[in-house]
Amino acid sequence: MTPMEKQNYYETLELSPKATWKEIQMAYELAKKTYAGDGLASYSLFDEGERDNILDRIEEAYHVLSDPKKKSKYDAALAASGTDSASASEAASLPPSVEVPIPEQITGEVIKALRQKSGVSLEEIAETTRININYLESIEMDRFDFLPAEVYVYGYLRQIARIIHCADKVVEGYMQVYRTGRQLKK
Amino acid sequence: MLNGNGIGRHTPVYRDLFEEIEISRKEVWAVGGGKGGTGKSFISANLGVSLSKMGKRVLLVDADLGCANLHTFLGVDPVMTLSDFIQGKVSDLEKVLTKTSIPNLYLLSGARDYLEITNPKHIQKVGLIQRIQKLQFEHIILDLGAGTAFTNLDFFLSADVGILSVLPEPTSIENAYRFIKSAFYRHFQKWAQEPLIRKMITNAMHEKNERGIQTPNDLINHIASMEGAVGKKLQKAVLSFSPRVIVNQVRSRDDITLGFSIRSSCSKYFGIKVDYVGYIEYDDHVWQACKKKNPLVIESPYSSSARCIDRVLSNLMKKDELKLESVIRTLGV
Ligand SMILES: Nc1ncnc2c1ncn2[C@@H]1O[C@H](COP(=O)(O)OP(=O)(O)OP(=O)(O)O)[C@@H](O)[C@H]1O
Ligand SMILES: [Mg+2]
């Protein structure tokens, strides 16, 4: 789990990047209630200063995500750089020994190899991310026509990358392979 | 009532049940929660009964060794208990099983009068956990005692799914967090063999320290940043620790959404994913059923609390959780 100060706005509100406007509202209301002064679930874990700090982050995240213009700018920045600070910091903590030489073409096989290298099973990923295991399998087998639209696959890849600790360029690389694969099918 | 012999693998009547059905996948659930009286036994009993009504072969284990009372929720009177086994009076654990009035549902009763074995020696305990897990059932549910004794933590951690029953009141939540914290560190210690890391974990447990490690989540991130391979291993340990929470005896909407707040607080503080599998309404049918020594889901299957049990069970089986959106939609909070 990323340290709080390095989380992106979605992580702060515990939302998926695909969250709808309604979901953002609900998450915000819940978060405010959770970390308010009399929050039954939080007072014994966080002191007042910590809760204020969390509330500030929540407000900041909501300020951006609730405003369609600001949100789309933020989303674009998040996607373009591919390095929200969260994954950047995790990539930086990668020990050199775990690095597998990364080939030019990031096919599903490469993702699979990286995953196996990090000792995480598909089931474990499915369990933590709630991504349907059939999709996870399809990613590793390059079954592009079984996969949903690009935005979703991108989201999945980012979640997988976070768990198996691979660099953003792997995600980008796979997305290129995915796009080409889909185009060919058409 | 019936004695445990009826269920033994060697008893002809049940032979086919035991020898011809290959039990493919077994799931062990443990119901704990720190505080006393949060409904652990009530929930264990009713989840067990509901599962067996679905045709599953279920074993309920009263792992509350000092203060067993699961049998009362089921209306059975065990002839033999775990203490007979722990004290070596019986060597075959299957002989200690008690058949219940519900087909497919068996009880391994706790030690009623033997307070001295509340904390069995580690060796005994490991043996016991392994023997229980080898019994031929599709579902095994462990009803734990209150508190954070190592016996409770070890039973909790041995299960495939750890379930915490919490009441919507400060003391219960504080105790539940204490339980999560103790279980989490015990789980963690088992993964981390390196003396240095173990020491760091021990230090981190002792409140806030000068390294800026304030929460278990900080600790994991700290370990990850200093020692790559070890950090990754521990992060895996974190991923594999994912308790489920039930909020029991809810009386208001705020009580219901409390489960989501607990989920969020645990994520931010422990860095772990807690699944909120559902709530159970406060309901007079519960104690009425208890007074009749009949499980709620049989005595009053259409009561609001029994329906809540159904929903919780469904989420547990599907490895799913309650969605904030659906709660808000149905309750219009
Ligand atoms: N949803 C509910 N509505 C009303 N009463 C309830 C509900 N849940 C539990 N109770 C009552 O609360 C009491 C305590 O329940 P239970 O014995 O299951 O708790 P426990 O956690 O197992 O306690 P212990 O820690 O002593 O083992 C029982 O009398 C039970 O009938
Ligand atoms: Mg009990």
Coordinates of C-alpha atoms and ligand atoms in Angstrom, one line a residue:
Chain A
M1 CA 0.0 0.0 0.0
T2 CA 1.4 3.4 -1.0
P3 CA 2.2 5.8 1.8
M4 CA -0.6 8.3 2.1
E5 CA 1.4 11.3 1.1
K6 CA 2.3 9.6 -2.2
Q7 CA -1.1 8.4 -3.1
N8 CA -2.9 9.8 -6.1
Y9 CA -6.4 11.4 -5.7
Y10 CA -8.2 8.2 -6.5
E11 CA -6.2 6.2 -4.0
T12 CA -6.8 8.9 -1.3
L13 CA -10.6 8.4 -1.8
E14 CA -10.2 4.7 -2.3
L15 CA -11.7 4.8 -5.7
S16 CA -10.8 3.1 -8.9
P17 CA -9.7 5.5 -11.7
K18 CA -12.9 4.4 -13.5
A19 CA -15.1 5.8 -10.7
T20 CA -18.3 7.6 -11.8
W21 CA -19.3 11.0 -10.6
K22 CA -21.8 9.4 -8.3
E23 CA -19.2 7.1 -6.8
I24 CA -16.9 10.0 -6.2
Q25 CA -19.6 11.9 -4.3
M26 CA -20.3 8.8 -2.2
A27 CA -16.7 8.1 -1.4
Y28 CA -16.2 11.7 -0.4
E29 CA -19.2 11.8 1.9
L30 CA -18.1 8.5 3.5
A31 CA -14.5 9.7 3.9
K32 CA -15.6 12.9 5.6
K33 CA -17.7 11.0 8.0
T34 CA -15.0 8.4 8.7
Y35 CA -12.3 10.9 9.6
A36 CA -14.4 13.6 11.3
G37 CA -13.7 14.4 15.0
D38 CA -16.2 11.9 16.3
G39 CA -15.5 9.2 13.7
L40 CA -16.1 5.9 15.5
A41 CA -13.9 3.9 13.1
S42 CA -10.9 6.2 13.1
Y43 CA -10.4 7.9 16.4
S44 CA -8.5 5.0 18.0
L45 CA -6.1 4.6 15.1
F46 CA -5.3 8.2 14.3
D47 CA -4.9 11.2 16.5
E48 CA -6.5 14.5 15.8
G49 CA -3.6 15.9 13.8
E50 CA -3.4 12.8 11.7
R51 CA -7.1 12.9 11.0
D52 CA -7.0 16.6 10.0
N53 CA -4.2 15.7 7.7
I54 CA -6.2 12.9 6.1
L55 CA -9.2 15.2 5.8
D56 CA -7.1 17.9 4.0
R57 CA -6.0 15.3 1.5
I58 CA -9.5 14.2 1.0
E59 CA -10.7 17.7 0.4
E60 CA -7.8 18.3 -2.1
A61 CA -8.6 15.1 -3.9
Y62 CA -12.3 15.9 -4.1
H63 CA -11.7 19.4 -5.2
V64 CA -10.1 18.1 -8.3
L65 CA -12.1 14.9 -9.0
S66 CA -15.5 16.6 -8.5
D67 CA -14.7 19.3 -11.1
P68 CA -15.0 17.7 -14.6
K69 CA -12.5 20.1 -16.1
K70 CA -9.9 19.7 -13.4
K71 CA -10.5 16.0 -13.4
S72 CA -10.0 15.4 -17.1
K73 CA -6.7 17.4 -16.9
Y74 CA -5.6 15.4 -13.9
D75 CA -6.6 12.1 -15.6
A76 CA -4.7 13.0 -18.7
A77 CA -1.6 13.9 -16.7
L78 CA -1.8 10.7 -14.7
A79 CA -2.1 8.6 -17.9
A80 CA 0.4 10.5 -20.0
S81 CA 3.2 10.4 -17.5
G82 CA 2.3 6.9 -16.5
T83 CA 4.1 7.9 -13.4
D84 CA 1.8 9.0 -10.7
S85 CA 4.2 9.4 -7.9
A86 CA 2.9 6.2 -6.4
S87 CA 4.2 3.8 -8.9
A88 CA 7.3 5.8 -9.4
S89 CA 8.2 5.4 -5.8
E90 CA 7.6 1.7 -6.0
A91 CA 9.6 1.3 -9.1
A92 CA 12.5 3.1 -7.4
S93 CA 12.4 0.6 -4.6
L94 CA 12.9 -2.3 -6.9
P95 CA 16.0 -4.2 -6.1
P96 CA 18.3 -4.7 -9.1
S97 CA 18.2 -8.5 -8.7
V98 CA 14.5 -8.6 -9.5
E99 CA 14.9 -6.9 -12.8
V100 CA 14.2 -9.1 -15.8
P101 CA 15.6 -7.7 -19.0
I102 CA 12.7 -6.1 -20.7
P103 CA 12.3 -6.9 -24.4
E104 CA 11.1 -4.5 -27.0
Q105 CA 7.7 -6.1 -27.5
I106 CA 5.8 -6.4 -24.3
T107 CA 3.5 -9.3 -25.0
G108 CA 1.4 -11.2 -22.5
E109 CA 4.2 -13.7 -22.2
V110 CA 6.5 -10.9 -20.9
I111 CA 3.9 -9.9 -18.3
K112 CA 3.6 -13.5 -17.3
A113 CA 7.3 -13.9 -16.9
L114 CA 7.5 -10.7 -14.8
R115 CA 4.6 -11.9 -12.6
Q116 CA 6.2 -15.3 -12.1
K117 CA 9.5 -13.7 -11.2
S118 CA 7.8 -11.7 -8.5
G119 CA 6.2 -14.8 -7.1
V120 CA 2.6 -13.7 -7.3
S121 CA -0.1 -16.0 -8.7
L122 CA -3.0 -15.0 -11.0
E123 CA -5.4 -15.9 -8.2
E124 CA -3.7 -13.6 -5.8
I125 CA -3.9 -10.7 -8.2
A126 CA -7.5 -11.5 -8.9
E127 CA -8.2 -11.7 -5.2
T128 CA -6.6 -8.3 -4.4
T129 CA -7.6 -6.3 -7.4
R130 CA -11.0 -8.0 -8.0
I131 CA -10.2 -8.2 -11.7
N132 CA -11.9 -11.1 -13.3
I133 CA -9.4 -13.9 -13.6
N134 CA -10.4 -14.6 -17.2
Y135 CA -9.2 -11.1 -18.1
L136 CA -5.9 -11.7 -16.3
E137 CA -5.5 -14.9 -18.2
S138 CA -6.4 -13.2 -21.5
I139 CA -3.8 -10.5 -20.9
E140 CA -1.1 -13.1 -20.5
M141 CA -2.3 -15.0 -23.5
D142 CA -2.7 -12.0 -25.7
R143 CA -6.3 -12.8 -26.3
F144 CA -7.1 -9.3 -27.1
D145 CA -10.7 -9.9 -28.4
F146 CA -11.6 -11.3 -25.0
L147 CA -10.5 -8.1 -23.3
P148 CA -12.7 -5.1 -22.7
A149 CA -12.0 -1.6 -24.0
E150 CA -8.7 0.1 -23.8
V151 CA -9.3 2.3 -20.7
Y152 CA -10.2 -0.8 -18.7
V153 CA -7.2 -2.9 -19.8
Y154 CA -5.0 0.1 -19.1
G155 CA -6.5 0.2 -15.6
Y156 CA -5.9 -3.5 -15.1
L157 CA -2.3 -3.3 -16.3
R158 CA -1.6 -0.5 -13.9
Q159 CA -3.0 -2.5 -11.0
I160 CA -1.0 -5.6 -12.0
A161 CA 2.1 -3.5 -12.4
R162 CA 1.8 -2.2 -9.0
I163 CA 1.6 -5.7 -7.5
I164 CA 4.3 -7.3 -9.5
H165 CA 6.5 -4.1 -9.3
C166 CA 7.2 -3.5 -12.9
A167 CA 8.0 -0.2 -14.5
D168 CA 5.5 2.0 -16.3
K169 CA 7.2 1.4 -19.6
V170 CA 6.0 -2.2 -19.4
V171 CA 2.4 -1.1 -19.1
E172 CA 2.9 1.3 -22.0
G173 CA 4.6 -1.4 -24.0
Y174 CA 1.8 -3.8 -23.4
M175 CA -0.8 -1.3 -24.3
Q176 CA 0.9 -0.8 -27.7
V177 CA 0.9 -4.5 -28.3
Y178 CA -2.8 -4.5 -27.3
R179 CA -3.7 -1.7 -29.6
T180 CA -1.9 -3.2 -32.6
G181 CA -3.5 -6.6 -31.8
R182 CA -6.9 -5.1 -31.8
Q183 CA -6.4 -3.2 -34.9
L184 CA -5.3 -6.3 -36.8
K185 CA -8.4 -8.1 -35.8
K186 CA -10.6 -5.4 -37.4
Chain B
M1 CA -28.1 -36.6 22.6
L2 CA -26.1 -38.5 20.1
N3 CA -22.6 -39.2 20.9
G4 CA -19.6 -38.6 18.7
N5 CA -19.1 -42.2 17.6
G6 CA -21.9 -42.0 15.0
I7 CA -19.7 -39.9 12.7
G8 CA -16.5 -41.9 12.9
R9 CA -14.9 -42.9 9.6
H10 CA -15.1 -46.5 10.8
T11 CA -18.8 -46.5 11.6
P12 CA -20.7 -48.4 8.9
V13 CA -23.7 -46.0 8.8
Y14 CA -21.6 -43.1 7.7
R15 CA -19.0 -44.9 5.8
D16 CA -20.1 -43.8 2.4
L17 CA -20.3 -40.2 3.4
F18 CA -16.7 -40.3 4.5
E19 CA -15.1 -42.7 2.1
E20 CA -16.8 -42.2 -1.2
I21 CA -17.1 -38.5 -1.4
E22 CA -13.9 -37.0 -2.3
I23 CA -13.9 -33.7 -0.6
S24 CA -12.3 -31.5 -3.2
R25 CA -11.7 -28.2 -1.6
K26 CA -12.0 -27.4 2.0
E27 CA -12.5 -24.0 3.4
V28 CA -11.8 -23.0 6.9
W29 CA -13.4 -19.9 8.3
A30 CA -12.6 -18.4 11.7
V31 CA -14.9 -16.0 13.6
G32 CA -13.1 -13.8 16.1
G33 CA -13.3 -10.2 17.0
G34 CA -11.5 -9.3 20.2
K35 CA -14.3 -8.4 22.5
G36 CA -16.6 -10.7 24.3
G37 CA -20.3 -10.9 23.4
T38 CA -20.1 -9.5 19.9
G39 CA -22.0 -12.4 18.4
K40 CA -19.1 -14.7 17.4
S41 CA -20.9 -17.9 18.5
F42 CA -24.3 -16.8 17.1
I43 CA -22.7 -16.0 13.8
S44 CA -20.6 -19.2 13.6
A45 CA -23.6 -21.3 14.4
N46 CA -25.9 -19.7 11.9
L47 CA -23.4 -19.6 9.1
G48 CA -22.7 -23.3 9.7
V49 CA -26.4 -24.2 9.7
S50 CA -27.1 -22.2 6.6
L51 CA -24.2 -23.8 4.8
S52 CA -25.3 -27.3 5.7
K53 CA -28.8 -26.5 4.6
M54 CA -27.2 -25.8 1.2
G55 CA -26.0 -29.4 1.3
K56 CA -22.4 -28.7 2.3
R57 CA -20.7 -31.0 4.8
V58 CA -19.9 -28.6 7.7
L59 CA -18.0 -28.8 10.9
L60 CA -18.4 -26.2 13.6
V61 CA -15.5 -26.0 16.0
D62 CA -16.0 -24.4 19.4
A63 CA -12.5 -23.1 19.7
D64 CA -13.4 -20.9 22.7
L65 CA -11.6 -23.4 24.9
G66 CA -12.2 -21.6 28.2
C67 CA -15.8 -20.7 27.7
A68 CA -17.4 -22.9 25.2
N69 CA -21.1 -22.4 24.5
L70 CA -21.6 -23.0 20.8
H71 CA -23.5 -26.2 21.5
T72 CA -26.2 -24.1 23.2
F73 CA -26.9 -22.2 20.0
L74 CA -27.3 -25.5 18.2
G75 CA -29.3 -27.2 21.0
V76 CA -27.0 -30.2 21.4
D77 CA -25.4 -31.6 24.4
P78 CA -21.9 -32.9 23.6
V79 CA -20.8 -36.1 25.3
M80 CA -17.2 -35.5 24.5
T81 CA -15.3 -32.3 24.1
L82 CA -12.0 -31.1 22.8
S83 CA -10.6 -31.3 26.4
D84 CA -11.0 -35.1 26.2
F85 CA -8.8 -35.0 23.1
I86 CA -6.3 -32.5 24.5
Q87 CA -5.9 -34.4 27.7
G88 CA -5.3 -37.6 25.8
K89 CA -8.5 -39.4 26.9
V90 CA -9.4 -39.9 23.2
S91 CA -6.8 -40.2 20.5
D92 CA -9.1 -40.1 17.5
L93 CA -10.4 -36.6 17.0
E94 CA -13.3 -37.9 14.9
K95 CA -14.6 -39.6 18.1
V96 CA -15.1 -36.3 19.7
L97 CA -17.5 -35.0 17.0
T98 CA -21.1 -34.5 18.0
K99 CA -23.8 -35.0 15.4
T100 CA -26.4 -32.3 15.4
S101 CA -30.1 -32.4 14.4
I102 CA -29.2 -30.9 11.1
P103 CA -28.0 -33.2 8.4
N104 CA -24.4 -32.7 7.4
L105 CA -23.7 -30.5 10.4
Y106 CA -21.3 -31.7 13.1
L107 CA -19.9 -30.0 16.2
L108 CA -16.5 -30.3 17.7
S109 CA -17.2 -29.0 21.1
G110 CA -14.9 -26.9 23.2
A111 CA -13.7 -27.7 26.7
R112 CA -16.5 -26.9 29.0
D113 CA -15.0 -27.2 32.4
Y114 CA -11.3 -27.2 31.8
L115 CA -10.2 -23.7 32.1
E116 CA -6.6 -24.7 32.4
I117 CA -6.4 -25.6 28.8
T118 CA -7.5 -22.2 27.5
N119 CA -3.9 -21.7 26.4
P120 CA -2.7 -25.1 25.3
K121 CA 1.0 -25.5 24.7
H122 CA 2.2 -24.5 21.3
I123 CA 2.9 -28.1 20.2
Q124 CA -0.5 -29.2 21.2
K125 CA -2.0 -26.3 19.4
V126 CA -0.2 -26.9 16.2
G127 CA -1.2 -30.5 16.3
L128 CA -4.8 -29.7 17.0
I129 CA -5.1 -27.2 14.2
Q130 CA -3.6 -29.6 11.7
R131 CA -5.8 -32.5 12.9
I132 CA -8.9 -30.3 12.6
Q133 CA -7.9 -29.3 9.1
K134 CA -7.6 -32.9 8.1
L135 CA -11.1 -33.8 9.1
Q136 CA -13.3 -34.6 6.0
F137 CA -15.5 -31.6 5.7
E138 CA -16.2 -29.1 3.0
H139 CA -16.5 -26.2 5.4
I140 CA -15.0 -25.9 8.8
I141 CA -16.0 -22.9 11.0
L142 CA -14.0 -22.0 14.1
D143 CA -15.8 -20.0 16.8
L144 CA -13.0 -18.2 18.7
G145 CA -13.0 -16.9 22.2
A146 CA -12.7 -13.3 23.1
G147 CA -9.4 -11.6 23.5
T148 CA -6.0 -11.6 21.8
A149 CA -4.5 -14.7 23.4
F150 CA -2.1 -16.5 21.0
T151 CA -4.4 -19.4 20.8
N152 CA -7.1 -17.1 19.3
L153 CA -4.6 -15.4 17.0
D154 CA -3.2 -18.7 15.7
F155 CA -6.6 -20.2 15.1
F156 CA -7.5 -17.0 13.3
L157 CA -4.4 -17.0 11.1
S158 CA -4.7 -20.7 10.3
A159 CA -8.0 -20.2 8.6
D160 CA -8.5 -19.4 4.9
V161 CA -10.9 -16.7 5.9
G162 CA -10.7 -14.7 9.1
I163 CA -14.0 -13.0 10.0
L164 CA -14.3 -10.3 12.7
S165 CA -17.6 -9.6 14.4
V166 CA -17.8 -6.0 15.5
L167 CA -20.5 -4.1 17.4
P168 CA -21.2 -0.5 16.5
E169 CA -19.8 0.8 19.7
P170 CA -16.4 2.3 20.6
T171 CA -15.1 -0.5 22.9
S172 CA -15.9 -3.2 20.4
I173 CA -14.2 -1.3 17.6
E174 CA -11.1 -0.6 19.7
N175 CA -10.8 -4.3 20.6
A176 CA -11.3 -5.4 17.0
Y177 CA -8.4 -3.1 16.0
R178 CA -6.3 -4.5 18.8
F179 CA -7.1 -7.9 17.5
I180 CA -6.2 -7.0 13.9
K181 CA -3.0 -5.4 15.1
S182 CA -1.9 -8.4 17.1
A183 CA -2.9 -10.9 14.4
F184 CA -1.2 -8.8 11.8
Y185 CA 2.1 -8.6 13.6
R186 CA 2.0 -12.3 14.5
H187 CA 1.3 -13.1 10.8
F188 CA 4.1 -10.7 9.8
Q189 CA 6.6 -12.2 12.3
K190 CA 6.1 -15.6 10.7
W191 CA 7.0 -14.3 7.3
A192 CA 10.0 -12.3 8.4
Q193 CA 12.9 -14.6 9.5
E194 CA 15.6 -12.0 9.4
P195 CA 16.5 -10.9 13.0
L196 CA 16.9 -7.3 12.0
I197 CA 13.5 -7.1 10.4
R198 CA 11.9 -9.0 13.3
K199 CA 13.4 -6.4 15.6
M200 CA 12.0 -3.6 13.5
I201 CA 8.6 -5.2 13.7
T202 CA 8.8 -5.5 17.4
N203 CA 9.9 -1.9 17.8
A204 CA 7.1 -0.7 15.5
M205 CA 4.6 -2.5 17.6
H206 CA 5.6 -0.4 20.5
E207 CA 3.7 2.7 19.6
K208 CA 5.1 5.6 17.6
N209 CA 8.8 5.7 17.2
E210 CA 11.3 8.2 16.1
R211 CA 11.8 6.9 12.5
G212 CA 8.5 8.3 11.5
I213 CA 7.0 4.9 11.4
Q214 CA 3.6 5.6 12.7
T215 CA 1.5 2.8 11.2
P216 CA 2.0 -0.7 10.1
N217 CA 1.7 0.7 6.6
D218 CA 4.6 3.0 7.2
L219 CA 6.6 0.1 8.5
I220 CA 6.0 -2.0 5.4
N221 CA 6.9 0.9 3.2
H222 CA 10.0 1.6 5.3
I223 CA 11.1 -2.0 5.0
A224 CA 10.4 -2.0 1.3
S225 CA 12.6 1.1 0.8
M226 CA 15.6 -0.2 2.7
E227 CA 15.6 -3.9 1.8
G228 CA 14.2 -4.7 -1.6
A229 CA 13.7 -8.5 -1.6
V230 CA 12.6 -8.7 2.0
G231 CA 10.3 -5.8 1.6
K232 CA 8.6 -7.5 -1.3
K233 CA 8.2 -10.6 0.7
L234 CA 6.6 -8.7 3.5
Q235 CA 4.4 -6.9 1.0
K236 CA 3.2 -10.2 -0.1
A237 CA 2.5 -11.1 3.5
V238 CA 0.4 -8.0 3.7
L239 CA -1.6 -9.0 0.6
S240 CA -2.4 -12.4 2.1
F241 CA -3.8 -10.9 5.3
S242 CA -7.3 -9.8 4.5
P243 CA -9.8 -10.1 7.3
R244 CA -13.6 -9.8 6.7
V245 CA -15.7 -7.6 8.9
I246 CA -19.3 -8.1 10.0
V247 CA -21.0 -5.3 11.9
N248 CA -23.5 -7.0 14.2
Q249 CA -26.5 -5.6 16.0
V250 CA -27.0 -2.6 13.8
R251 CA -29.8 -0.3 14.7
S252 CA -29.3 2.7 12.3
R253 CA -27.9 3.7 9.0
D254 CA -24.8 5.0 10.6
D255 CA -24.2 1.6 12.1
I256 CA -24.4 0.1 8.7
T257 CA -22.0 2.5 7.0
L258 CA -19.6 2.1 9.9
G259 CA -18.4 -1.1 8.2
F260 CA -17.2 1.0 5.2
S261 CA -15.4 3.4 7.6
I262 CA -13.7 0.5 9.3
R263 CA -12.6 -0.7 5.9
S264 CA -11.2 2.7 5.0
S265 CA -9.4 3.2 8.3
C266 CA -7.8 -0.2 8.1
S267 CA -6.6 0.5 4.6
K268 CA -5.0 3.8 5.6
Y269 CA -3.6 2.6 8.9
F270 CA -2.6 -1.0 8.4
G271 CA -2.2 -0.9 4.7
I272 CA -4.4 -4.0 4.5
K273 CA -7.6 -4.7 2.6
V274 CA -10.5 -5.5 4.9
D275 CA -13.6 -6.7 3.2
Y276 CA -16.9 -5.5 4.7
V277 CA -19.0 -8.6 4.1
G278 CA -22.2 -7.3 5.7
Y279 CA -24.1 -6.3 8.7
I280 CA -26.7 -8.1 10.9
E281 CA -29.6 -6.1 12.3
Y282 CA -30.3 -6.1 16.0
D283 CA -33.3 -8.3 16.2
D284 CA -35.3 -9.8 19.1
H285 CA -35.7 -13.0 17.1
V286 CA -32.0 -13.7 17.9
W287 CA -32.5 -14.1 21.6
Q288 CA -35.9 -15.7 21.2
A289 CA -34.2 -18.4 19.1
C290 CA -31.3 -18.5 21.6
K291 CA -33.8 -19.1 24.4
K292 CA -35.3 -22.0 22.5
K293 CA -31.8 -23.4 21.8
N294 CA -32.6 -23.4 18.2
P295 CA -30.5 -21.7 15.5
L296 CA -32.0 -18.5 14.2
V297 CA -32.0 -19.5 10.6
I298 CA -34.2 -22.5 11.4
E299 CA -36.4 -20.9 14.1
S300 CA -37.1 -17.7 12.2
P301 CA -35.7 -18.0 8.7
Y302 CA -37.6 -15.0 7.4
S303 CA -36.6 -12.6 10.2
S304 CA -34.6 -9.5 9.2
S305 CA -31.5 -10.8 11.0
A306 CA -31.7 -14.2 9.3
R307 CA -31.8 -12.5 5.9
C308 CA -28.8 -10.5 6.9
I309 CA -27.0 -13.8 7.7
D310 CA -27.9 -15.0 4.2
R311 CA -26.4 -11.9 2.6
V312 CA -23.2 -12.2 4.7
L313 CA -22.9 -15.8 3.8
S314 CA -23.3 -15.1 0.1
N315 CA -20.6 -12.5 0.2
L316 CA -18.3 -14.8 2.1
M317 CA -18.8 -17.6 -0.4
K318 CA -18.4 -15.3 -3.5
K319 CA -15.4 -13.6 -1.9
D320 CA -17.3 -10.4 -2.4
E321 CA -18.2 -7.5 -0.2
L322 CA -20.9 -5.1 0.5
K323 CA -20.9 -2.1 -1.9
L324 CA -21.4 1.4 -0.6
E325 CA -23.4 2.2 -3.7
S326 CA -25.9 -0.6 -3.2
V327 CA -26.4 0.3 0.5
I328 CA -27.0 3.9 -0.4
R329 CA -29.4 2.9 -3.1
T330 CA -31.5 0.7 -0.9
L331 CA -31.4 2.8 2.2
G332 CA -31.3 6.2 0.5
V333 CA -28.8 7.4 3.1
Ligands
LIG1 N1 -28.0 -9.4 15.9 C1 -28.4 -9.6 17.1 N2 -29.6 -9.2 17.6 C2 -29.9 -9.4 18.9 N3 -29.2 -10.1 19.8 C3 -28.0 -10.6 19.4 C4 -27.5 -10.4 18.0 N4 -26.3 -11.0 17.9 C5 -26.0 -11.5 19.1 N5 -27.0 -11.3 20.0 C6 -27.0 -11.8 21.4 O1 -25.8 -11.4 22.0 C7 -25.4 -12.3 22.9 C8 -23.9 -12.7 22.7 O2 -23.8 -13.4 21.5 P1 -22.7 -14.5 21.4 O3 -22.7 -15.5 22.5 O4 -22.8 -15.1 20.0 O5 -21.4 -13.6 21.5 P2 -19.8 -14.1 21.5 O6 -19.1 -13.1 20.8 O7 -19.8 -15.5 21.1 O8 -19.5 -14.0 23.1 P3 -18.2 -14.7 23.8 O9 -17.1 -13.7 23.6 O10 -18.7 -14.7 25.3 O11 -18.0 -16.0 23.3 C9 -26.3 -13.5 22.8 O12 -27.2 -13.6 23.8 C10 -27.0 -13.3 21.5 O13 -28.3 -13.9 21.5
MG2 MG -18.9 -17.3 22.0

